[in-house]
Amino acid sequence: MDATKKKELFQKRTEEYESMDKEAKRDLLNKRKEENQRQSHISRIMKIREGSYFICTFCNRILYKNSVMRCINNKYPAKHFSMFNNHLMVK
């Protein structure tokens, strides 16, 4: 859309809005507010549907929650952690 058509459209919408009474303006604003809220709820649901991201500290892949095991430092001897750190330094 070129600039003149945009300007004409903007002027037309401005005139329509100015000719409305207070109740119609309030209704229009409420409809827009409800639509924005609806869109934000939909986007929030879509993010939840995607699920959390679990990133492997060893290979930096994104994994699903059911394929991840939590690494507890106290369970492993220090020599295993030095091997792990050496592997990371090679990259």
PDB file of N, CA and C in Angstrom:
ATOM      1  N   MET A   1       0.846  -1.171   0.000  1.00  0.00           N
ATOM      2  CA  MET A   1       0.000   0.000   0.000  1.00  0.00           C
ATOM      3  C   MET A   1       0.897   1.240   0.000  1.00  0.00           C
ATOM      4  N   ASP A   2       0.604   2.148  -0.902  1.00  0.00           N
ATOM      5  CA  ASP A   2       1.436   3.348  -0.976  1.00  0.00           C
ATOM      6  C   ASP A   2       1.012   4.370   0.086  1.00  0.00           C
ATOM      7  N   ALA A   3       1.795   5.421   0.200  1.00  0.00           N
ATOM      8  CA  ALA A   3       1.619   6.392   1.283  1.00  0.00           C
ATOM      9  C   ALA A   3       0.290   7.138   1.190  1.00  0.00           C
ATOM     10  N   THR A   4      -0.157   7.468  -0.020  1.00  0.00           N
ATOM     11  CA  THR A   4      -1.414   8.225  -0.144  1.00  0.00           C
ATOM     12  C   THR A   4      -2.611   7.381   0.288  1.00  0.00           C
ATOM     13  N   LYS A   5      -2.610   6.098  -0.073  1.00  0.00           N
ATOM     14  CA  LYS A   5      -3.714   5.225   0.337  1.00  0.00           C
ATOM     15  C   LYS A   5      -3.718   5.029   1.848  1.00  0.00           C
ATOM     16  N   LYS A   6      -2.532   4.908   2.434  1.00  0.00           N
ATOM     17  CA  LYS A   6      -2.439   4.773   3.889  1.00  0.00           C
ATOM     18  C   LYS A   6      -2.993   6.015   4.577  1.00  0.00           C
ATOM     19  N   LYS A   7      -2.635   7.173   4.038  1.00  0.00           N
ATOM     20  CA  LYS A   7      -3.086   8.434   4.625  1.00  0.00           C
ATOM     21  C   LYS A   7      -4.608   8.556   4.527  1.00  0.00           C
ATOM     22  N   GLU A   8      -5.169   8.188   3.375  1.00  0.00           N
ATOM     23  CA  GLU A   8      -6.622   8.237   3.197  1.00  0.00           C
ATOM     24  C   GLU A   8      -7.326   7.283   4.157  1.00  0.00           C
ATOM     25  N   LEU A   9      -6.797   6.092   4.287  1.00  0.00           N
ATOM     26  CA  LEU A   9      -7.376   5.108   5.197  1.00  0.00           C
ATOM     27  C   LEU A   9      -7.321   5.600   6.640  1.00  0.00           C
ATOM     28  N   PHE A  10      -6.198   6.181   7.014  1.00  0.00           N
ATOM     29  CA  PHE A  10      -6.046   6.711   8.368  1.00  0.00           C
ATOM     30  C   PHE A  10      -7.049   7.833   8.617  1.00  0.00           C
ATOM     31  N   GLN A  11      -7.211   8.733   7.647  1.00  0.00           N
ATOM     32  CA  GLN A  11      -8.166   9.833   7.799  1.00  0.00           C
ATOM     33  C   GLN A  11      -9.595   9.306   7.918  1.00  0.00           C
ATOM     34  N   LYS A  12      -9.929   8.298   7.106  1.00  0.00           N
ATOM     35  CA  LYS A  12     -11.268   7.715   7.150  1.00  0.00           C
ATOM     36  C   LYS A  12     -11.540   7.091   8.511  1.00  0.00           C
ATOM     37  N   ARG A  13     -10.586   6.347   9.035  1.00  0.00           N
ATOM     38  CA  ARG A  13     -10.761   5.719  10.352  1.00  0.00           C
ATOM     39  C   ARG A  13     -10.846   6.767  11.459  1.00  0.00           C
ATOM     40  N   THR A  14     -10.060   7.834  11.329  1.00  0.00           N
ATOM     41  CA  THR A  14     -10.099   8.910  12.319  1.00  0.00           C
ATOM     42  C   THR A  14     -11.466   9.572  12.333  1.00  0.00           C
ATOM     43  N   GLU A  15     -12.011   9.845  11.153  1.00  0.00           N
ATOM     44  CA  GLU A  15     -13.336  10.466  11.066  1.00  0.00           C
ATOM     45  C   GLU A  15     -14.410   9.551  11.646  1.00  0.00           C
ATOM     46  N   GLU A  16     -14.328   8.260  11.349  1.00  0.00           N
ATOM     47  CA  GLU A  16     -15.299   7.310  11.892  1.00  0.00           C
ATOM     48  C   GLU A  16     -15.235   7.276  13.416  1.00  0.00           C
ATOM     49  N   TYR A  17     -14.029   7.280  13.952  1.00  0.00           N
ATOM     50  CA  TYR A  17     -13.863   7.222  15.403  1.00  0.00           C
ATOM     51  C   TYR A  17     -14.385   8.499  16.055  1.00  0.00           C
ATOM     52  N   GLU A  18     -14.091   9.649  15.446  1.00  0.00           N
ATOM     53  CA  GLU A  18     -14.537  10.919  16.024  1.00  0.00           C
ATOM     54  C   GLU A  18     -16.050  11.073  15.969  1.00  0.00           C
ATOM     55  N   SER A  19     -16.704  10.440  15.001  1.00  0.00           N
ATOM     56  CA  SER A  19     -18.157  10.558  14.886  1.00  0.00           C
ATOM     57  C   SER A  19     -18.899   9.624  15.850  1.00  0.00           C
ATOM     58  N   MET A  20     -18.188   8.718  16.504  1.00  0.00           N
ATOM     59  CA  MET A  20     -18.818   7.787  17.445  1.00  0.00           C
ATOM     60  C   MET A  20     -19.173   8.489  18.748  1.00  0.00           C
ATOM     61  N   ASP A  21     -20.218   7.977  19.407  1.00  0.00           N
ATOM     62  CA  ASP A  21     -20.527   8.490  20.737  1.00  0.00           C
ATOM     63  C   ASP A  21     -19.655   7.775  21.773  1.00  0.00           C
ATOM     64  N   LYS A  22     -19.747   8.197  23.016  1.00  0.00           N
ATOM     65  CA  LYS A  22     -18.870   7.657  24.060  1.00  0.00           C
ATOM     66  C   LYS A  22     -19.060   6.158  24.263  1.00  0.00           C
ATOM     67  N   GLU A  23     -20.296   5.696  24.235  1.00  0.00           N
ATOM     68  CA  GLU A  23     -20.566   4.269  24.435  1.00  0.00           C
ATOM     69  C   GLU A  23     -19.951   3.428  23.324  1.00  0.00           C
ATOM     70  N   ALA A  24     -20.078   3.888  22.091  1.00  0.00           N
ATOM     71  CA  ALA A  24     -19.518   3.146  20.957  1.00  0.00           C
ATOM     72  C   ALA A  24     -17.997   3.107  21.041  1.00  0.00           C
ATOM     73  N   LYS A  25     -17.393   4.228  21.447  1.00  0.00           N
ATOM     74  CA  LYS A  25     -15.931   4.259  21.612  1.00  0.00           C
ATOM     75  C   LYS A  25     -15.494   3.283  22.701  1.00  0.00           C
ATOM     76  N   ARG A  26     -16.232   3.291  23.814  1.00  0.00           N
ATOM     77  CA  ARG A  26     -15.903   2.399  24.922  1.00  0.00           C
ATOM     78  C   ARG A  26     -16.039   0.934  24.482  1.00  0.00           C
ATOM     79  N   ASP A  27     -17.107   0.631  23.740  1.00  0.00           N
ATOM     80  CA  ASP A  27     -17.296  -0.736  23.240  1.00  0.00           C
ATOM     81  C   ASP A  27     -16.168  -1.146  22.304  1.00  0.00           C
ATOM     82  N   LEU A  28     -15.773  -0.239  21.421  1.00  0.00           N
ATOM     83  CA  LEU A  28     -14.687  -0.534  20.487  1.00  0.00           C
ATOM     84  C   LEU A  28     -13.386  -0.812  21.239  1.00  0.00           C
ATOM     85  N   LEU A  29     -13.079   0.021  22.227  1.00  0.00           N
ATOM     86  CA  LEU A  29     -11.859  -0.177  23.010  1.00  0.00           C
ATOM     87  C   LEU A  29     -11.916  -1.484  23.802  1.00  0.00           C
ATOM     88  N   ASN A  30     -13.090  -1.816  24.348  1.00  0.00           N
ATOM     89  CA  ASN A  30     -13.233  -3.078  25.082  1.00  0.00           C
ATOM     90  C   ASN A  30     -13.050  -4.280  24.163  1.00  0.00           C
ATOM     91  N   LYS A  31     -13.590  -4.198  22.941  1.00  0.00           N
ATOM     92  CA  LYS A  31     -13.414  -5.295  21.984  1.00  0.00           C
ATOM     93  C   LYS A  31     -11.944  -5.488  21.646  1.00  0.00           C
ATOM     94  N   ARG A  32     -11.244  -4.383  21.423  1.00  0.00           N
ATOM     95  CA  ARG A  32      -9.810  -4.474  21.111  1.00  0.00           C
ATOM     96  C   ARG A  32      -9.033  -5.048  22.289  1.00  0.00           C
ATOM     97  N   LYS A  33      -9.383  -4.613  23.491  1.00  0.00           N
ATOM     98  CA  LYS A  33      -8.707  -5.114  24.689  1.00  0.00           C
ATOM     99  C   LYS A  33      -8.947  -6.613  24.852  1.00  0.00           C
ATOM    100  N   GLU A  34     -10.193  -7.049  24.653  1.00  0.00           N
ATOM    101  CA  GLU A  34     -10.509  -8.475  24.760  1.00  0.00           C
ATOM    102  C   GLU A  34      -9.764  -9.286  23.708  1.00  0.00           C
ATOM    103  N   GLU A  35      -9.670  -8.757  22.491  1.00  0.00           N
ATOM    104  CA  GLU A  35      -8.953  -9.464  21.429  1.00  0.00           C
ATOM    105  C   GLU A  35      -7.464  -9.586  21.768  1.00  0.00           C
ATOM    106  N   ASN A  36      -6.878  -8.519  22.303  1.00  0.00           N
ATOM    107  CA  ASN A  36      -5.469  -8.574  22.714  1.00  0.00           C
ATOM    108  C   ASN A  36      -5.260  -9.595  23.825  1.00  0.00           C
ATOM    109  N   GLN A  37      -6.169  -9.627  24.793  1.00  0.00           N
ATOM    110  CA  GLN A  37      -6.068 -10.604  25.874  1.00  0.00           C
ATOM    111  C   GLN A  37      -6.201 -12.023  25.334  1.00  0.00           C
ATOM    112  N   ARG A  38      -7.138 -12.211  24.411  1.00  0.00           N
ATOM    113  CA  ARG A  38      -7.343 -13.531  23.811  1.00  0.00           C
ATOM    114  C   ARG A  38      -6.080 -13.988  23.087  1.00  0.00           C
ATOM    115  N   GLN A  39      -5.464 -13.078  22.330  1.00  0.00           N
ATOM    116  CA  GLN A  39      -4.243 -13.422  21.603  1.00  0.00           C
ATOM    117  C   GLN A  39      -3.100 -13.743  22.559  1.00  0.00           C
ATOM    118  N   SER A  40      -2.992 -12.995  23.650  1.00  0.00           N
ATOM    119  CA  SER A  40      -1.922 -13.280  24.606  1.00  0.00           C
ATOM    120  C   SER A  40      -2.144 -14.628  25.289  1.00  0.00           C
ATOM    121  N   HIS A  41      -3.400 -14.978  25.582  1.00  0.00           N
ATOM    122  CA  HIS A  41      -3.693 -16.288  26.170  1.00  0.00           C
ATOM    123  C   HIS A  41      -3.347 -17.410  25.198  1.00  0.00           C
ATOM    124  N   ILE A  42      -3.682 -17.217  23.939  1.00  0.00           N
ATOM    125  CA  ILE A  42      -3.379 -18.236  22.928  1.00  0.00           C
ATOM    126  C   ILE A  42      -1.879 -18.429  22.804  1.00  0.00           C
ATOM    127  N   SER A  43      -1.122 -17.334  22.760  1.00  0.00           N
ATOM    128  CA  SER A  43       0.335 -17.463  22.639  1.00  0.00           C
ATOM    129  C   SER A  43       0.932 -18.122  23.879  1.00  0.00           C
ATOM    130  N   ARG A  44       0.399 -17.826  25.058  1.00  0.00           N
ATOM    131  CA  ARG A  44       0.883 -18.452  26.285  1.00  0.00           C
ATOM    132  C   ARG A  44       0.605 -19.958  26.264  1.00  0.00           C
ATOM    133  N   ILE A  45      -0.574 -20.344  25.802  1.00  0.00           N
ATOM    134  CA  ILE A  45      -0.919 -21.766  25.713  1.00  0.00           C
ATOM    135  C   ILE A  45      -0.006 -22.472  24.725  1.00  0.00           C
ATOM    136  N   MET A  46       0.301 -21.827  23.612  1.00  0.00           N
ATOM    137  CA  MET A  46       1.185 -22.438  22.622  1.00  0.00           C
ATOM    138  C   MET A  46       2.584 -22.647  23.198  1.00  0.00           C
ATOM    139  N   LYS A  47       3.069 -21.700  23.996  1.00  0.00           N
ATOM    140  CA  LYS A  47       4.381 -21.861  24.623  1.00  0.00           C
ATOM    141  C   LYS A  47       4.371 -23.023  25.610  1.00  0.00           C
ATOM    142  N   ILE A  48       3.303 -23.144  26.372  1.00  0.00           N
ATOM    143  CA  ILE A  48       3.187 -24.252  27.320  1.00  0.00           C
ATOM    144  C   ILE A  48       3.126 -25.572  26.567  1.00  0.00           C
ATOM    145  N   ARG A  49       2.426 -25.580  25.465  1.00  0.00           N
ATOM    146  CA  ARG A  49       2.287 -26.797  24.663  1.00  0.00           C
ATOM    147  C   ARG A  49       3.636 -27.273  24.135  1.00  0.00           C
ATOM    148  N   GLU A  50       4.492 -26.325  23.767  1.00  0.00           N
ATOM    149  CA  GLU A  50       5.823 -26.687  23.281  1.00  0.00           C
ATOM    150  C   GLU A  50       6.637 -27.363  24.371  1.00  0.00           C
ATOM    151  N   GLY A  51       6.430 -26.970  25.600  1.00  0.00           N
ATOM    152  CA  GLY A  51       7.140 -27.573  26.718  1.00  0.00           C
ATOM    153  C   GLY A  51       8.430 -26.846  27.043  1.00  0.00           C
ATOM    154  N   SER A  52       9.036 -27.296  28.107  1.00  0.00           N
ATOM    155  CA  SER A  52      10.289 -26.702  28.567  1.00  0.00           C
ATOM    156  C   SER A  52      11.449 -27.181  27.717  1.00  0.00           C
ATOM    157  N   TYR A  53      12.495 -26.401  27.726  1.00  0.00           N
ATOM    158  CA  TYR A  53      13.718 -26.793  27.043  1.00  0.00           C
ATOM    159  C   TYR A  53      14.703 -27.323  28.076  1.00  0.00           C
ATOM    160  N   PHE A  54      15.229 -28.496  27.835  1.00  0.00           N
ATOM    161  CA  PHE A  54      16.243 -29.098  28.687  1.00  0.00           C
ATOM    162  C   PHE A  54      17.484 -29.261  27.834  1.00  0.00           C
ATOM    163  N   ILE A  55      18.524 -28.533  28.168  1.00  0.00           N
ATOM    164  CA  ILE A  55      19.739 -28.532  27.364  1.00  0.00           C
ATOM    165  C   ILE A  55      20.775 -29.419  28.026  1.00  0.00           C
ATOM    166  N   CYS A  56      21.319 -30.346  27.251  1.00  0.00           N
ATOM    167  CA  CYS A  56      22.347 -31.253  27.744  1.00  0.00           C
ATOM    168  C   CYS A  56      23.637 -30.460  27.956  1.00  0.00           C
ATOM    169  N   THR A  57      24.220 -30.577  29.142  1.00  0.00           N
ATOM    170  CA  THR A  57      25.463 -29.856  29.421  1.00  0.00           C
ATOM    171  C   THR A  57      26.655 -30.520  28.760  1.00  0.00           C
ATOM    172  N   PHE A  58      26.474 -31.728  28.285  1.00  0.00           N
ATOM    173  CA  PHE A  58      27.569 -32.456  27.655  1.00  0.00           C
ATOM    174  C   PHE A  58      27.653 -32.152  26.162  1.00  0.00           C
ATOM    175  N   CYS A  59      26.520 -32.184  25.468  1.00  0.00           N
ATOM    176  CA  CYS A  59      26.546 -32.011  24.009  1.00  0.00           C
ATOM    177  C   CYS A  59      25.747 -30.798  23.530  1.00  0.00           C
ATOM    178  N   ASN A  60      25.123 -30.054  24.447  1.00  0.00           N
ATOM    179  CA  ASN A  60      24.356 -28.847  24.141  1.00  0.00           C
ATOM    180  C   ASN A  60      23.150 -29.092  23.237  1.00  0.00           C
ATOM    181  N   ARG A  61      22.617 -30.310  23.255  1.00  0.00           N
ATOM    182  CA  ARG A  61      21.397 -30.587  22.502  1.00  0.00           C
ATOM    183  C   ARG A  61      20.185 -30.226  23.349  1.00  0.00           C
ATOM    184  N   ILE A  62      19.105 -29.849  22.685  1.00  0.00           N
ATOM    185  CA  ILE A  62      17.847 -29.610  23.372  1.00  0.00           C
ATOM    186  C   ILE A  62      17.098 -30.930  23.424  1.00  0.00           C
ATOM    187  N   LEU A  63      16.678 -31.307  24.630  1.00  0.00           N
ATOM    188  CA  LEU A  63      16.036 -32.597  24.842  1.00  0.00           C
ATOM    189  C   LEU A  63      14.670 -32.407  25.487  1.00  0.00           C
ATOM    190  N   TYR A  64      13.872 -33.470  25.457  1.00  0.00           N
ATOM    191  CA  TYR A  64      12.595 -33.476  26.148  1.00  0.00           C
ATOM    192  C   TYR A  64      12.800 -33.874  27.606  1.00  0.00           C
ATOM    193  N   LYS A  65      11.849 -33.474  28.446  1.00  0.00           N
ATOM    194  CA  LYS A  65      11.970 -33.722  29.877  1.00  0.00           C
ATOM    195  C   LYS A  65      12.097 -35.209  30.199  1.00  0.00           C
ATOM    196  N   ASN A  66      11.354 -36.063  29.487  1.00  0.00           N
ATOM    197  CA  ASN A  66      11.378 -37.487  29.813  1.00  0.00           C
ATOM    198  C   ASN A  66      12.668 -38.174  29.379  1.00  0.00           C
ATOM    199  N   SER A  67      13.520 -37.519  28.614  1.00  0.00           N
ATOM    200  CA  SER A  67      14.779 -38.132  28.184  1.00  0.00           C
ATOM    201  C   SER A  67      15.987 -37.544  28.914  1.00  0.00           C
ATOM    202  N   VAL A  68      15.746 -36.789  29.967  1.00  0.00           N
ATOM    203  CA  VAL A  68      16.826 -36.123  30.696  1.00  0.00           C
ATOM    204  C   VAL A  68      16.935 -36.706  32.094  1.00  0.00           C
ATOM    205  N   MET A  69      18.181 -36.907  32.540  1.00  0.00           N
ATOM    206  CA  MET A  69      18.433 -37.315  33.921  1.00  0.00           C
ATOM    207  C   MET A  69      19.234 -36.202  34.592  1.00  0.00           C
ATOM    208  N   ARG A  70      18.854 -35.881  35.797  1.00  0.00           N
ATOM    209  CA  ARG A  70      19.539 -34.822  36.524  1.00  0.00           C
ATOM    210  C   ARG A  70      20.892 -35.327  37.007  1.00  0.00           C
ATOM    211  N   CYS A  71      21.920 -34.530  36.802  1.00  0.00           N
ATOM    212  CA  CYS A  71      23.278 -34.877  37.229  1.00  0.00           C
ATOM    213  C   CYS A  71      23.501 -34.314  38.634  1.00  0.00           C
ATOM    214  N   ILE A  72      23.711 -35.189  39.597  1.00  0.00           N
ATOM    215  CA  ILE A  72      23.973 -34.780  40.979  1.00  0.00           C
ATOM    216  C   ILE A  72      25.460 -34.979  41.240  1.00  0.00           C
ATOM    217  N   ASN A  73      26.150 -33.900  41.528  1.00  0.00           N
ATOM    218  CA  ASN A  73      27.612 -33.914  41.663  1.00  0.00           C
ATOM    219  C   ASN A  73      28.112 -34.883  42.728  1.00  0.00           C
ATOM    220  N   ASN A  74      27.393 -35.021  43.817  1.00  0.00           N
ATOM    221  CA  ASN A  74      27.855 -35.868  44.920  1.00  0.00           C
ATOM    222  C   ASN A  74      27.882 -37.351  44.568  1.00  0.00           C
ATOM    223  N   LYS A  75      27.157 -37.764  43.555  1.00  0.00           N
ATOM    224  CA  LYS A  75      27.077 -39.180  43.199  1.00  0.00           C
ATOM    225  C   LYS A  75      28.278 -39.669  42.398  1.00  0.00           C
ATOM    226  N   TYR A  76      29.042 -38.775  41.833  1.00  0.00           N
ATOM    227  CA  TYR A  76      30.116 -39.177  40.937  1.00  0.00           C
ATOM    228  C   TYR A  76      31.473 -38.798  41.524  1.00  0.00           C
ATOM    229  N   PRO A  77      32.453 -39.673  41.391  1.00  0.00           N
ATOM    230  CA  PRO A  77      33.796 -39.340  41.881  1.00  0.00           C
ATOM    231  C   PRO A  77      34.396 -38.182  41.078  1.00  0.00           C
ATOM    232  N   ALA A  78      35.360 -37.527  41.673  1.00  0.00           N
ATOM    233  CA  ALA A  78      35.984 -36.360  41.044  1.00  0.00           C
ATOM    234  C   ALA A  78      36.670 -36.712  39.730  1.00  0.00           C
ATOM    235  N   LYS A  79      37.191 -37.937  39.592  1.00  0.00           N
ATOM    236  CA  LYS A  79      37.900 -38.296  38.363  1.00  0.00           C
ATOM    237  C   LYS A  79      36.954 -38.295  37.159  1.00  0.00           C
ATOM    238  N   HIS A  80      35.697 -38.647  37.362  1.00  0.00           N
ATOM    239  CA  HIS A  80      34.743 -38.614  36.256  1.00  0.00           C
ATOM    240  C   HIS A  80      34.471 -37.174  35.814  1.00  0.00           C
ATOM    241  N   PHE A  81      34.436 -36.260  36.757  1.00  0.00           N
ATOM    242  CA  PHE A  81      34.215 -34.870  36.392  1.00  0.00           C
ATOM    243  C   PHE A  81      35.406 -34.286  35.653  1.00  0.00           C
ATOM    244  N   SER A  82      36.615 -34.728  35.991  1.00  0.00           N
ATOM    245  CA  SER A  82      37.775 -34.233  35.246  1.00  0.00           C
ATOM    246  C   SER A  82      37.721 -34.736  33.807  1.00  0.00           C
ATOM    247  N   MET A  83      37.277 -35.987  33.585  1.00  0.00           N
ATOM    248  CA  MET A  83      37.099 -36.494  32.222  1.00  0.00           C
ATOM    249  C   MET A  83      36.043 -35.676  31.489  1.00  0.00           C
ATOM    250  N   PHE A  84      34.982 -35.380  32.182  1.00  0.00           N
ATOM    251  CA  PHE A  84      33.895 -34.601  31.603  1.00  0.00           C
ATOM    252  C   PHE A  84      34.386 -33.208  31.207  1.00  0.00           C
ATOM    253  N   ASN A  85      35.115 -32.554  32.094  1.00  0.00           N
ATOM    254  CA  ASN A  85      35.640 -31.219  31.805  1.00  0.00           C
ATOM    255  C   ASN A  85      36.649 -31.250  30.670  1.00  0.00           C
ATOM    256  N   ASN A  86      37.484 -32.284  30.611  1.00  0.00           N
ATOM    257  CA  ASN A  86      38.440 -32.403  29.505  1.00  0.00           C
ATOM    258  C   ASN A  86      37.716 -32.534  28.176  1.00  0.00           C
ATOM    259  N   HIS A  87      36.638 -33.282  28.163  1.00  0.00           N
ATOM    260  CA  HIS A  87      35.861 -33.437  26.932  1.00  0.00           C
ATOM    261  C   HIS A  87      35.306 -32.089  26.479  1.00  0.00           C
ATOM    262  N   LEU A  88      34.822 -31.300  27.426  1.00  0.00           N
ATOM    263  CA  LEU A  88      34.272 -29.995  27.071  1.00  0.00           C
ATOM    264  C   LEU A  88      35.350 -29.047  26.568  1.00  0.00           C
ATOM    265  N   MET A  89      36.553 -29.147  27.107  1.00  0.00           N
ATOM    266  CA  MET A  89      37.634 -28.256  26.685  1.00  0.00           C
ATOM    267  C   MET A  89      38.122 -28.580  25.277  1.00  0.00           C
ATOM    268  N   VAL A  90      37.955 -29.826  24.834  1.00  0.00           N
ATOM    269  CA  VAL A  90      38.413 -30.219  23.500  1.00  0.00           C
ATOM    270  C   VAL A  90      37.610 -29.509  22.434  1.00  0.00           C
ATOM    271  N   LYS A  91      36.336 -29.295  22.681  1.00  0.00           N
ATOM    272  CA  LYS A  91      35.481 -28.621  21.706  1.00  0.00           C
ATOM    273  C   LYS A  91      36.019 -27.263  21.472  1.00  0.00           C
TER     274      LYS A  91
END
